[in-house]
Coordinates of C-alpha atoms in Angstrom, one line a residue:
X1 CA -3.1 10.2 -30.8
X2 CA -2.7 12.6 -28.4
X3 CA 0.8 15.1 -27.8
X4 CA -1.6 16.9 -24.9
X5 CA -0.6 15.3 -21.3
X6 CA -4.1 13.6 -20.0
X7 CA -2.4 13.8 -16.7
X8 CA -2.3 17.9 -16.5
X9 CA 1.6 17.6 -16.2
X10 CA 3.7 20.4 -18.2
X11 CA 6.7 21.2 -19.1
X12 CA 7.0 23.7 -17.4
X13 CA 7.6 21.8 -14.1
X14 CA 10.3 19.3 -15.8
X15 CA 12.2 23.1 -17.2
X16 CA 11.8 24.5 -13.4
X17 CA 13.2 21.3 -11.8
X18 CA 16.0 20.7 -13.9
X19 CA 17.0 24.4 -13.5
X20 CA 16.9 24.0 -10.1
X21 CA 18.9 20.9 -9.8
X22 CA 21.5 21.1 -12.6
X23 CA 23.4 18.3 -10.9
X24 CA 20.8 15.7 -11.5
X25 CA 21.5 13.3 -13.6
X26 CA 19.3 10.4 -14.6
X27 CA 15.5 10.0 -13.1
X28 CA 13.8 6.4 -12.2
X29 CA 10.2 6.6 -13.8
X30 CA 8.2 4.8 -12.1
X31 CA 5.1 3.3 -12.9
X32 CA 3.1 1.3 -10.2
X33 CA 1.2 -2.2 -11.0
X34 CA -1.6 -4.6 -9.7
X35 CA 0.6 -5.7 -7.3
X36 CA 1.9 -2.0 -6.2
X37 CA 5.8 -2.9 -7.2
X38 CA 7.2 -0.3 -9.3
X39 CA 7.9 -1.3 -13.0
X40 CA 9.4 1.4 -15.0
X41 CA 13.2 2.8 -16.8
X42 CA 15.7 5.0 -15.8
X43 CA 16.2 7.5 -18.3
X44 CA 19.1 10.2 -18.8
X45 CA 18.5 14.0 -18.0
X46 CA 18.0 15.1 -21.0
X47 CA 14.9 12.9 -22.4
X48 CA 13.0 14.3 -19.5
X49 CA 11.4 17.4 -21.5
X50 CA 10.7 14.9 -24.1
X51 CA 8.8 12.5 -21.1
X52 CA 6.1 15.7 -20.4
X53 CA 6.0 16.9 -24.3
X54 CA 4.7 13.3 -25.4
X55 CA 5.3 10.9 -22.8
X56 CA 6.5 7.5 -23.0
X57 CA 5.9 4.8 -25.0
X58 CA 5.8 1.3 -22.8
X59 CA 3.9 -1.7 -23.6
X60 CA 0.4 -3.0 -22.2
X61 CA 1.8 -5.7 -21.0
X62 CA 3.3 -4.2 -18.1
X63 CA 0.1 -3.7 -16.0
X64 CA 0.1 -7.7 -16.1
X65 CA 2.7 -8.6 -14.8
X66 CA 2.8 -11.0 -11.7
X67 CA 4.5 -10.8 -8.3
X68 CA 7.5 -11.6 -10.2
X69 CA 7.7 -9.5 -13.7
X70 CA 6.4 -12.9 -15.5
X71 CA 3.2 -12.3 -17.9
X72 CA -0.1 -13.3 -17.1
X73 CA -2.5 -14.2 -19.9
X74 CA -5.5 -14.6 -18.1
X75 CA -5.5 -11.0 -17.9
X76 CA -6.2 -10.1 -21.4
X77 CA -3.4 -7.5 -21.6
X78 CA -0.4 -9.7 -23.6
X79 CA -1.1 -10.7 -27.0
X80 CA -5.3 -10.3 -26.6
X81 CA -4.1 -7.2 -27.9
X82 CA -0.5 -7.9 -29.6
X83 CA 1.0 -6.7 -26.4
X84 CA 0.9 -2.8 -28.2
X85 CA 1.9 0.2 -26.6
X86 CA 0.1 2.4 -24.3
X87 CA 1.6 6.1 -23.0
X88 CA 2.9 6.7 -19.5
X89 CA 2.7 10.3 -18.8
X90 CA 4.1 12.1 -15.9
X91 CA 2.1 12.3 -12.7
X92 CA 2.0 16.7 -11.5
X93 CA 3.6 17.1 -8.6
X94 CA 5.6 13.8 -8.2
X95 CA 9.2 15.0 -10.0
X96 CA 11.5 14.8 -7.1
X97 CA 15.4 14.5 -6.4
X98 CA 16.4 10.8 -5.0
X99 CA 18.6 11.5 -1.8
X100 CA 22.2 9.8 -1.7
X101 CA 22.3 8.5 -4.9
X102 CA 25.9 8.3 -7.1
X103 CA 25.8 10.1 -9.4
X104 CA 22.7 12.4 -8.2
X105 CA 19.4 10.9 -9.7
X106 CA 15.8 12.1 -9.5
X107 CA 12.4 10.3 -9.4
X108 CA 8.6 11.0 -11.0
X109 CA 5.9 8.9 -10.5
X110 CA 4.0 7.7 -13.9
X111 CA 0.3 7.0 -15.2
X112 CA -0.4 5.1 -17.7
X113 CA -2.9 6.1 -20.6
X114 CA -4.6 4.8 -24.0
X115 CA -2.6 6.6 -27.5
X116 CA -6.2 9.0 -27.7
X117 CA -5.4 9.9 -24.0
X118 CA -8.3 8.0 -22.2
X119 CA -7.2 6.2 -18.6
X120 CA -5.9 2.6 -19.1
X121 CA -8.2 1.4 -16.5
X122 CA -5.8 -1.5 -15.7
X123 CA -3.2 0.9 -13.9
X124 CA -4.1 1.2 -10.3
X125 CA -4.0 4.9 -9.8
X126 CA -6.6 5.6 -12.0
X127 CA -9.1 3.1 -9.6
X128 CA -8.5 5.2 -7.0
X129 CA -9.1 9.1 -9.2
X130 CA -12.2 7.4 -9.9
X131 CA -13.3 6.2 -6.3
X132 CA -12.0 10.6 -6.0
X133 CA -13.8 11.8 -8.5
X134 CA -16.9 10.3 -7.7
X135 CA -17.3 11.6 -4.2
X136 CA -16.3 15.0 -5.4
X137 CA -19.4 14.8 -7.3
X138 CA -21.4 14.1 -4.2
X139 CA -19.7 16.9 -2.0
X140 CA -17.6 14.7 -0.2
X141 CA -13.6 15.0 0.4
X142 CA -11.8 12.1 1.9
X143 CA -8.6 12.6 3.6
X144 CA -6.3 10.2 5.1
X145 CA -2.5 8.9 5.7
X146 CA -1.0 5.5 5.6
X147 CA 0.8 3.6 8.2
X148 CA 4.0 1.9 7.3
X149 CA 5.4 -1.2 8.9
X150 CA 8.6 -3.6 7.6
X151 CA 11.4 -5.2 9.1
X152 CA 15.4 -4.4 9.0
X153 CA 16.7 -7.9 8.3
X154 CA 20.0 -9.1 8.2
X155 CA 21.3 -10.0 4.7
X156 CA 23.0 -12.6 5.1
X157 CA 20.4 -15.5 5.5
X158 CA 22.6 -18.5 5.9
X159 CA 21.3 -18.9 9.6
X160 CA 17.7 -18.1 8.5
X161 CA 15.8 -15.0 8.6
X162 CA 16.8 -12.5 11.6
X163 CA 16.5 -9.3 12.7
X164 CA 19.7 -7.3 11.3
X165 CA 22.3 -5.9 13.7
X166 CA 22.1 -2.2 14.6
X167 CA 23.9 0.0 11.5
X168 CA 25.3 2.1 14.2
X169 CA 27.4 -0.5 16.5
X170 CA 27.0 -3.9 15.5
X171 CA 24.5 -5.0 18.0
X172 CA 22.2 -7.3 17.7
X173 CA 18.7 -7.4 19.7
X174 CA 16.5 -10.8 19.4
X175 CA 13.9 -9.5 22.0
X176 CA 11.0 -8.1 20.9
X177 CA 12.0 -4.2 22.2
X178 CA 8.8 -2.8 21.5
X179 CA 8.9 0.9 21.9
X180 CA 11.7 1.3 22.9
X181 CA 13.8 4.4 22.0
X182 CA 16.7 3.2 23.4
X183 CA 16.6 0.5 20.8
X184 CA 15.8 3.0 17.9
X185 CA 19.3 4.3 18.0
X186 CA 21.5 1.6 16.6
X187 CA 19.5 2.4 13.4
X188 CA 19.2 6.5 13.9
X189 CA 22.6 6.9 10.7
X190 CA 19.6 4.7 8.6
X191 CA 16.8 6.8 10.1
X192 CA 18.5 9.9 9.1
X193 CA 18.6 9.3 6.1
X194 CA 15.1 7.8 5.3
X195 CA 14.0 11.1 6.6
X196 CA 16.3 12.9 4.6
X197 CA 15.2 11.3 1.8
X198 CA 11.3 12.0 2.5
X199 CA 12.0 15.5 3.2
X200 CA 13.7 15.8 -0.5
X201 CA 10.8 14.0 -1.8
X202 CA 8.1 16.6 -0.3
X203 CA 7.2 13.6 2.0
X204 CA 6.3 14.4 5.8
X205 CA 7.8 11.1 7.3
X206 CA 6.9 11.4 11.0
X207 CA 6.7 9.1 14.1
X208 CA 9.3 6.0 14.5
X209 CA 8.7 3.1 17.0
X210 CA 9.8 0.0 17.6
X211 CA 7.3 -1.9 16.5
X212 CA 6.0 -5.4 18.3
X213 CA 8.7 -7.8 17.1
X214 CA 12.6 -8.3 16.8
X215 CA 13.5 -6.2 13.4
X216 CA 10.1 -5.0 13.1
X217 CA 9.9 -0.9 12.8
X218 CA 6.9 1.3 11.8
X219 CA 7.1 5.2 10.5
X220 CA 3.9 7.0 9.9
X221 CA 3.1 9.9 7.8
X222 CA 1.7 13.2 7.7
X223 CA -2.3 13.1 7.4
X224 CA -3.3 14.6 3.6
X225 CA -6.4 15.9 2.5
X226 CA -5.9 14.2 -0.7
X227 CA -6.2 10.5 -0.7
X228 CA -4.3 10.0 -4.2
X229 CA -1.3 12.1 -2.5
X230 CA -1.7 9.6 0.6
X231 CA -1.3 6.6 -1.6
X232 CA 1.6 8.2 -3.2
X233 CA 3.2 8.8 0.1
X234 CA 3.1 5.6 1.1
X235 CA 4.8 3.8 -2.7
X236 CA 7.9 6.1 -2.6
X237 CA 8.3 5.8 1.2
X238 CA 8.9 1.8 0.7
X239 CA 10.9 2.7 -2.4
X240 CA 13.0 5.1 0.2
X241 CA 13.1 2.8 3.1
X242 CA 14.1 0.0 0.9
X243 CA 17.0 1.9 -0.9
X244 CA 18.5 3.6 2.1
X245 CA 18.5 0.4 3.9
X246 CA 20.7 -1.3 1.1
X247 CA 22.8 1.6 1.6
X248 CA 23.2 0.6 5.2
X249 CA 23.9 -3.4 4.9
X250 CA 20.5 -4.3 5.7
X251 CA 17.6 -5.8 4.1
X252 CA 14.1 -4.0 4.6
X253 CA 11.4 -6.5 4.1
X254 CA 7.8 -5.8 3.4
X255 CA 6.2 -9.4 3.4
X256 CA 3.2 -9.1 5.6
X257 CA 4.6 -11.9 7.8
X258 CA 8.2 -13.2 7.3
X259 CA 8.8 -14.8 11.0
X260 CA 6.7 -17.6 11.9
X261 CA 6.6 -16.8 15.6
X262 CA 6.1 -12.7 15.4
X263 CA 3.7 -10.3 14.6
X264 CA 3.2 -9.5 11.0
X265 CA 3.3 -6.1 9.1
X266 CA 0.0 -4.2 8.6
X267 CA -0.5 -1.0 6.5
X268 CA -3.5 0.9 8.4
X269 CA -5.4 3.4 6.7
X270 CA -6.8 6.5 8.8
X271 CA -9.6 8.0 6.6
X272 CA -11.9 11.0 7.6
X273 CA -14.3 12.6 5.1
X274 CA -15.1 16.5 4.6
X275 CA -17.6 18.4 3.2
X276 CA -17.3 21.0 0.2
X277 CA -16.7 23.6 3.4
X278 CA -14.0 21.6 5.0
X279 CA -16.1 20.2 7.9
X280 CA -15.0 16.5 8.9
X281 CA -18.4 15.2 8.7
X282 CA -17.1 12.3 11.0
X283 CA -16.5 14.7 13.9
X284 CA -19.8 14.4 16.6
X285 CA -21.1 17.8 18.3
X286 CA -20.9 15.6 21.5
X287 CA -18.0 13.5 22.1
X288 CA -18.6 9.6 22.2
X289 CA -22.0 10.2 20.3
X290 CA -21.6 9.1 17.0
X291 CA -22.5 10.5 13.6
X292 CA -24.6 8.3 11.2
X293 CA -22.2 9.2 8.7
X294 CA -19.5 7.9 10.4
X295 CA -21.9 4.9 11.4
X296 CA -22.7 4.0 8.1
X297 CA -18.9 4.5 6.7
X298 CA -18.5 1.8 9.2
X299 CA -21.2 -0.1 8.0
X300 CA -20.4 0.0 4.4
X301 CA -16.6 -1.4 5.1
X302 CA -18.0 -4.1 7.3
X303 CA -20.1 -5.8 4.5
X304 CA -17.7 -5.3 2.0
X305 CA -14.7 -6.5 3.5
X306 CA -15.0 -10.3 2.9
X307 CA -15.3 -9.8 -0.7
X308 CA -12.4 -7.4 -0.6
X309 CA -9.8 -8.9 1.3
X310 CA -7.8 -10.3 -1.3
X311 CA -7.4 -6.1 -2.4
X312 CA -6.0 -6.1 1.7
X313 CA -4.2 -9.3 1.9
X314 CA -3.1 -10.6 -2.0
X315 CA -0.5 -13.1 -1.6
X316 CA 0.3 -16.3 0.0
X317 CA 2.4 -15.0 2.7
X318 CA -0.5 -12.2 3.3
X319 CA -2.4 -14.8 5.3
X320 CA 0.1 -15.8 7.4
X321 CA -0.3 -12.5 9.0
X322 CA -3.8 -12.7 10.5
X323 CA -2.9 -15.6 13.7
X324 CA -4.8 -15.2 16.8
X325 CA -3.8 -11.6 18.8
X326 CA -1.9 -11.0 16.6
X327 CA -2.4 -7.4 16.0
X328 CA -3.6 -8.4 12.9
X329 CA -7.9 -8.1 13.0
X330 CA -9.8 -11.9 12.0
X331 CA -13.0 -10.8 11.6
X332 CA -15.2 -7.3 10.5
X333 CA -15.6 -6.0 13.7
X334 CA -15.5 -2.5 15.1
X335 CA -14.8 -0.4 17.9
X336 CA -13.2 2.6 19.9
X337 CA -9.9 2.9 21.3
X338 CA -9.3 -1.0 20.4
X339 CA -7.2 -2.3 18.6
X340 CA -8.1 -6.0 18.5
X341 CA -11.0 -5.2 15.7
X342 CA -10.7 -4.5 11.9
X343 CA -12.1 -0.7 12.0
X344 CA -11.2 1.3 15.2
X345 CA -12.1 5.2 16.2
X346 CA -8.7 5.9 17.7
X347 CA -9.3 8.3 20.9
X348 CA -8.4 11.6 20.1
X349 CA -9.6 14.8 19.6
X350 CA -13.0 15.2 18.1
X351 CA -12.2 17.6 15.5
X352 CA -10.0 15.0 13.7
X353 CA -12.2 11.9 14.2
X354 CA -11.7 9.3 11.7
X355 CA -11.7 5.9 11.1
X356 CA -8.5 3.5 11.2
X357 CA -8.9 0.4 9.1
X358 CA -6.7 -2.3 10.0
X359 CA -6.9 -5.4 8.2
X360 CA -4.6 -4.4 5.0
X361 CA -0.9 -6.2 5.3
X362 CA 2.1 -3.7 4.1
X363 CA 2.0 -6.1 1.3
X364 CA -0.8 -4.8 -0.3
X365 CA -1.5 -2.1 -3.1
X366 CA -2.1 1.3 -1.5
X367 CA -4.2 2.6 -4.9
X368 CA -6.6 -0.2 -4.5
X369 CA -6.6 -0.7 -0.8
X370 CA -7.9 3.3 -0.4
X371 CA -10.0 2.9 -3.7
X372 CA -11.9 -0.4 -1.8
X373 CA -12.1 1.6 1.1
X374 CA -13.9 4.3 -0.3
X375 CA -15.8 2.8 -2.3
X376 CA -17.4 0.5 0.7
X377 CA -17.8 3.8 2.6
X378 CA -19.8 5.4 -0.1
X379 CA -21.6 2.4 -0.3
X380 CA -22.6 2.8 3.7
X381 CA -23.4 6.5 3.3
X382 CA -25.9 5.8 0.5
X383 CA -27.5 2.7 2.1
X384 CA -27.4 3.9 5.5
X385 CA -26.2 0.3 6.6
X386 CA -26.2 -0.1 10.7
X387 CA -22.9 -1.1 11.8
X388 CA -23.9 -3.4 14.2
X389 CA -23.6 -3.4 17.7
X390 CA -19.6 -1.7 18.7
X391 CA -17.1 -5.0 19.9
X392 CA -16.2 -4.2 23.6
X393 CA -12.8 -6.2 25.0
X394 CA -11.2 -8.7 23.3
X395 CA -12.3 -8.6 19.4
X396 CA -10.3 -11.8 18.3
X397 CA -13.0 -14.0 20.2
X398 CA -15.9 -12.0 18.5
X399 CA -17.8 -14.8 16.4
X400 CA -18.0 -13.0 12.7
X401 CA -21.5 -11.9 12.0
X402 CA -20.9 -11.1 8.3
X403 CA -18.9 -14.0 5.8
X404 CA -15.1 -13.4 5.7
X405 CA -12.6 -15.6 3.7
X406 CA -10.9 -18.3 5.6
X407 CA -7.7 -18.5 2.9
X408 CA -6.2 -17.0 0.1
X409 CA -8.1 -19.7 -2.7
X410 CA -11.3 -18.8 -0.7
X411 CA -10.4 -14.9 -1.1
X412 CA -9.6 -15.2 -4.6
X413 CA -13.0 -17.0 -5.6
X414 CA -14.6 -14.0 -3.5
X415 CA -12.9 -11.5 -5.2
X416 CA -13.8 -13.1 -8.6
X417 CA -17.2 -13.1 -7.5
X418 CA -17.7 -9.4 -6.4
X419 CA -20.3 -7.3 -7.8
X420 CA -19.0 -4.4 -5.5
X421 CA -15.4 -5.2 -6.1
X422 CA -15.6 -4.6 -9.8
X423 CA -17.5 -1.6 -9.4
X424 CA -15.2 -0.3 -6.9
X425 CA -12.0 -0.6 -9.1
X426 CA -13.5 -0.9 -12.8
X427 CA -14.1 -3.9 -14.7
X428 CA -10.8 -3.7 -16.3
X429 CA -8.7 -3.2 -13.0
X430 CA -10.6 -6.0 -11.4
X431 CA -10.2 -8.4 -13.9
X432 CA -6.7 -7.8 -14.2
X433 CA -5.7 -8.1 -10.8
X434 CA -8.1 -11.4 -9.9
X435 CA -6.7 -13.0 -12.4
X436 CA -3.1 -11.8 -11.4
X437 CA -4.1 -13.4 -7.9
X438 CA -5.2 -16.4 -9.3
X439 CA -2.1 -17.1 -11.6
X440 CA -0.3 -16.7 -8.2
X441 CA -2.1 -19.1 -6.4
X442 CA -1.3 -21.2 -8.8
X443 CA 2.3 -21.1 -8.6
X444 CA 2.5 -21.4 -5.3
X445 CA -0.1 -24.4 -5.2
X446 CA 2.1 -26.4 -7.6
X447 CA 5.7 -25.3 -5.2
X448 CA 7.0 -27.9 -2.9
X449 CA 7.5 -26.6 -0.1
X450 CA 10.3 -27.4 3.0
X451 CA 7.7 -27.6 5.2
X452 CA 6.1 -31.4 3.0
X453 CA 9.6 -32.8 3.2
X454 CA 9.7 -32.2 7.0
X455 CA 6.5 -33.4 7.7
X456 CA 5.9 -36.1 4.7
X457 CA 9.4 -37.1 3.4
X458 CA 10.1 -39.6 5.9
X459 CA 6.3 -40.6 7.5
X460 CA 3.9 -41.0 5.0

């Protein structure tokens, strides 16, 4: 049993923060599961040293846990093993003070390890360190950033789901408003304050649109050259958009597609990769003449991403997203400057070419989403796999060339059956969260849904 933090926290950052912020008084410790929600305690001020002198005891059973907090047996981690503890320990780096909150509270992220201090390969953060660690070892750096889209809904849903009304005035906007700044200000008091908030959290929260529905907003953040910091990024910027919204009266919603007649919510992933000097190795000499390296990235996430979509689109609701033009890509396809395909070279400038992949929904686990990723792009490097020919125009009427899963059952079975999937996320991480998946399918197979009774109740 180990009293030595496996993560490379110390106690010396808990001593530093709490001298610094004396009027803290409580911290959320948050630990992130297969599904990427946050499962953890609040504890008091003063069993913080005790958190980074021997971390905390919580049970196995919370890395199998389904959407939600219900066990899932299939997974092997309830009483297969008695349902014993493990040890969270803190995560460097990730202590932080909570903005707005009454009476002041602080945050720190959490990993979860085995008593002798060995990863518990079931926790999502540890897929991704390996995915890290693993290219390290082969000279290569990724970096990369998030993009994070959700909807501001109105609470009250006794009329049905609709955008909310601006925090500022009351209005209320049922057009579409995209980009529009205009628009952006009946929510700048809730703006301010997620931003706020990210800035108190070390978090570089940058751009805000108007995204291409009623309600439906995206922020992006601030490109890192660590991958694990990205993901992070992107888990306690929902947690701060989420709480700040409550704050304001409104709901923020993170289903990949909760209005039948608009565009879902996607989480895009920009990814570059640099050499042990710093070099993007995805930058050409000449601009428009590609790299094989970036070539054979491409390539790599092409044939992997029908076995991995159920890591970019895991729940019912997930496929909803991905309708014709939707802004939401259908099949593997690539291209430049387009954003109709599943992996796009934005335009830019050449010195920070990288690769945007598209088809993940804001629903999705960030951890495993950037593990999959990287582990299909190492994949491409080391098999030099041709991308295929680049999709010009229209890529929603590009006829897929490689197998991608028409539905959720058929992305489950996919998933199940992935030789690359289980390598890219560990045995033990895979077979927790496929059988997660499939324990949700289940649920929702056996729910009777308002949609039978309209169409069945009174005609069949």
């Amino acid at each position: 049993m180990t009293t030595v933090s496996p993560s490379g926290s110390t106690l010396a950052e808990a001593e530093d923060f709490l001298a610094r912020h004396p009027e803290i008084e409580a911290f959320d410790i948050v630990l992130t599961d297969a599904n990427g929600i946050g499962r953890g305690k609040i504890i008091r001020r003063h069993e913080l040293t005790g958190l980074y002198t021997s971390g905390r005891h919580l049970p196995i059973s919370i890395m199998g846990l389904d959407i939600v907090g219900e066990d899932v047996h299939e997974t092997g981690l309830i009483w297969d093993q008695g349902d014993g503890d493990m040890r969270a320990w803190p995560v460097p780096g990730t202590l932080k003070p909570l903005h707005g909150t009454n009476p002041p509270r602080g945050e720190l992220l959490m990993s979860m390890y085995h008593l002798d201090g060995a990863e518990m390969t079931s926790d999502p953060r540890h897929a991704l360190s390996r995915q890290v660690r693993a290219m390290a070892a082969e000279g290569l750096h990724p970096a990369g950033a998030f993009e994070l889209e959700f909807f501001l809904l109105d609470p009250d849903t006794s009329h049905g789901v609709r955008p909310a009304a601006a925090v500022l005035d009351g209005r209320r906007s049922d057009w579409t408003e995209v980009y529009s700044v205009d628009h952006l200000h009946g929510m700048e008091p809730l703006f301010s304050d997620i931003y706020r908030a990210a800035a108190a959290q070390d978090i570089r929260a940058e751009t805000v649109i108007s995204e291409y529905a009623p309600g439906q907003y995206e922020l992006t953040l601030h490109y890192r050259t660590d991958v694990m910091q990205a993901a992070d990024d992107l888990i306690r910027l929902k947690r701060i958009v989420r709480l700040q919204a409550r704050r304001h009266g409104v709901t923020a919603c993170f289903m990949a597609k909760p209005i039948e007649k608009y565009a879902g919510s996607g989480m895009h992933f920009h990814v570059s990769l640099a050499d042990d000097r710093g070099r993007n190795l995805f930058a050409e000499a000449v601009e428009g003449q590609w790299t094989d390296t970036i070539r054979h990235a491409i390539g790599g996430m092409r044939r992997t991403m029908g076995e991995s979509m159920l890591v970019f689109a895991p729940h019912a609701n997930s496929w909803r997203r991905f309708a014709n033009q939707s802004y939401a890509p259908v099949s593997p396809s690539w291209g430049v400057n387009n954003r109709s395909v599943a992996l796009r070279i934005p335009a830019g400038d050449v010195a920070a070419r990288r690769i945007e992949h598209r088809p993940s929904g804001v629903d999705a686990n960030p951890y495993l989403v950037a593990a999959t990723i990287l582990a299909g792009l190492r994949l491409g490097l080391s098999e030099q796999i041709d991308p295929g020919p680049e999709t010009v125009g229209n890529g929603y009427d590009a006829r897929p060339d490689l197998p991608i899963p028409g539905d959720w059952r058929e992305a489950i079975r996919a998933a199940k059956d992935s030789a690359f999937l289980k390598d890219a996320l560990g045995a033990d991480m895979h077979r927790t969260f496929t059988a997660i998946k499939a324990a949700e399918y289940e649920r929702v197979a056996r729910w009777i849904a308002d949609v039978d009774y309209a169409l069945y109740l009174h005609n069949v």
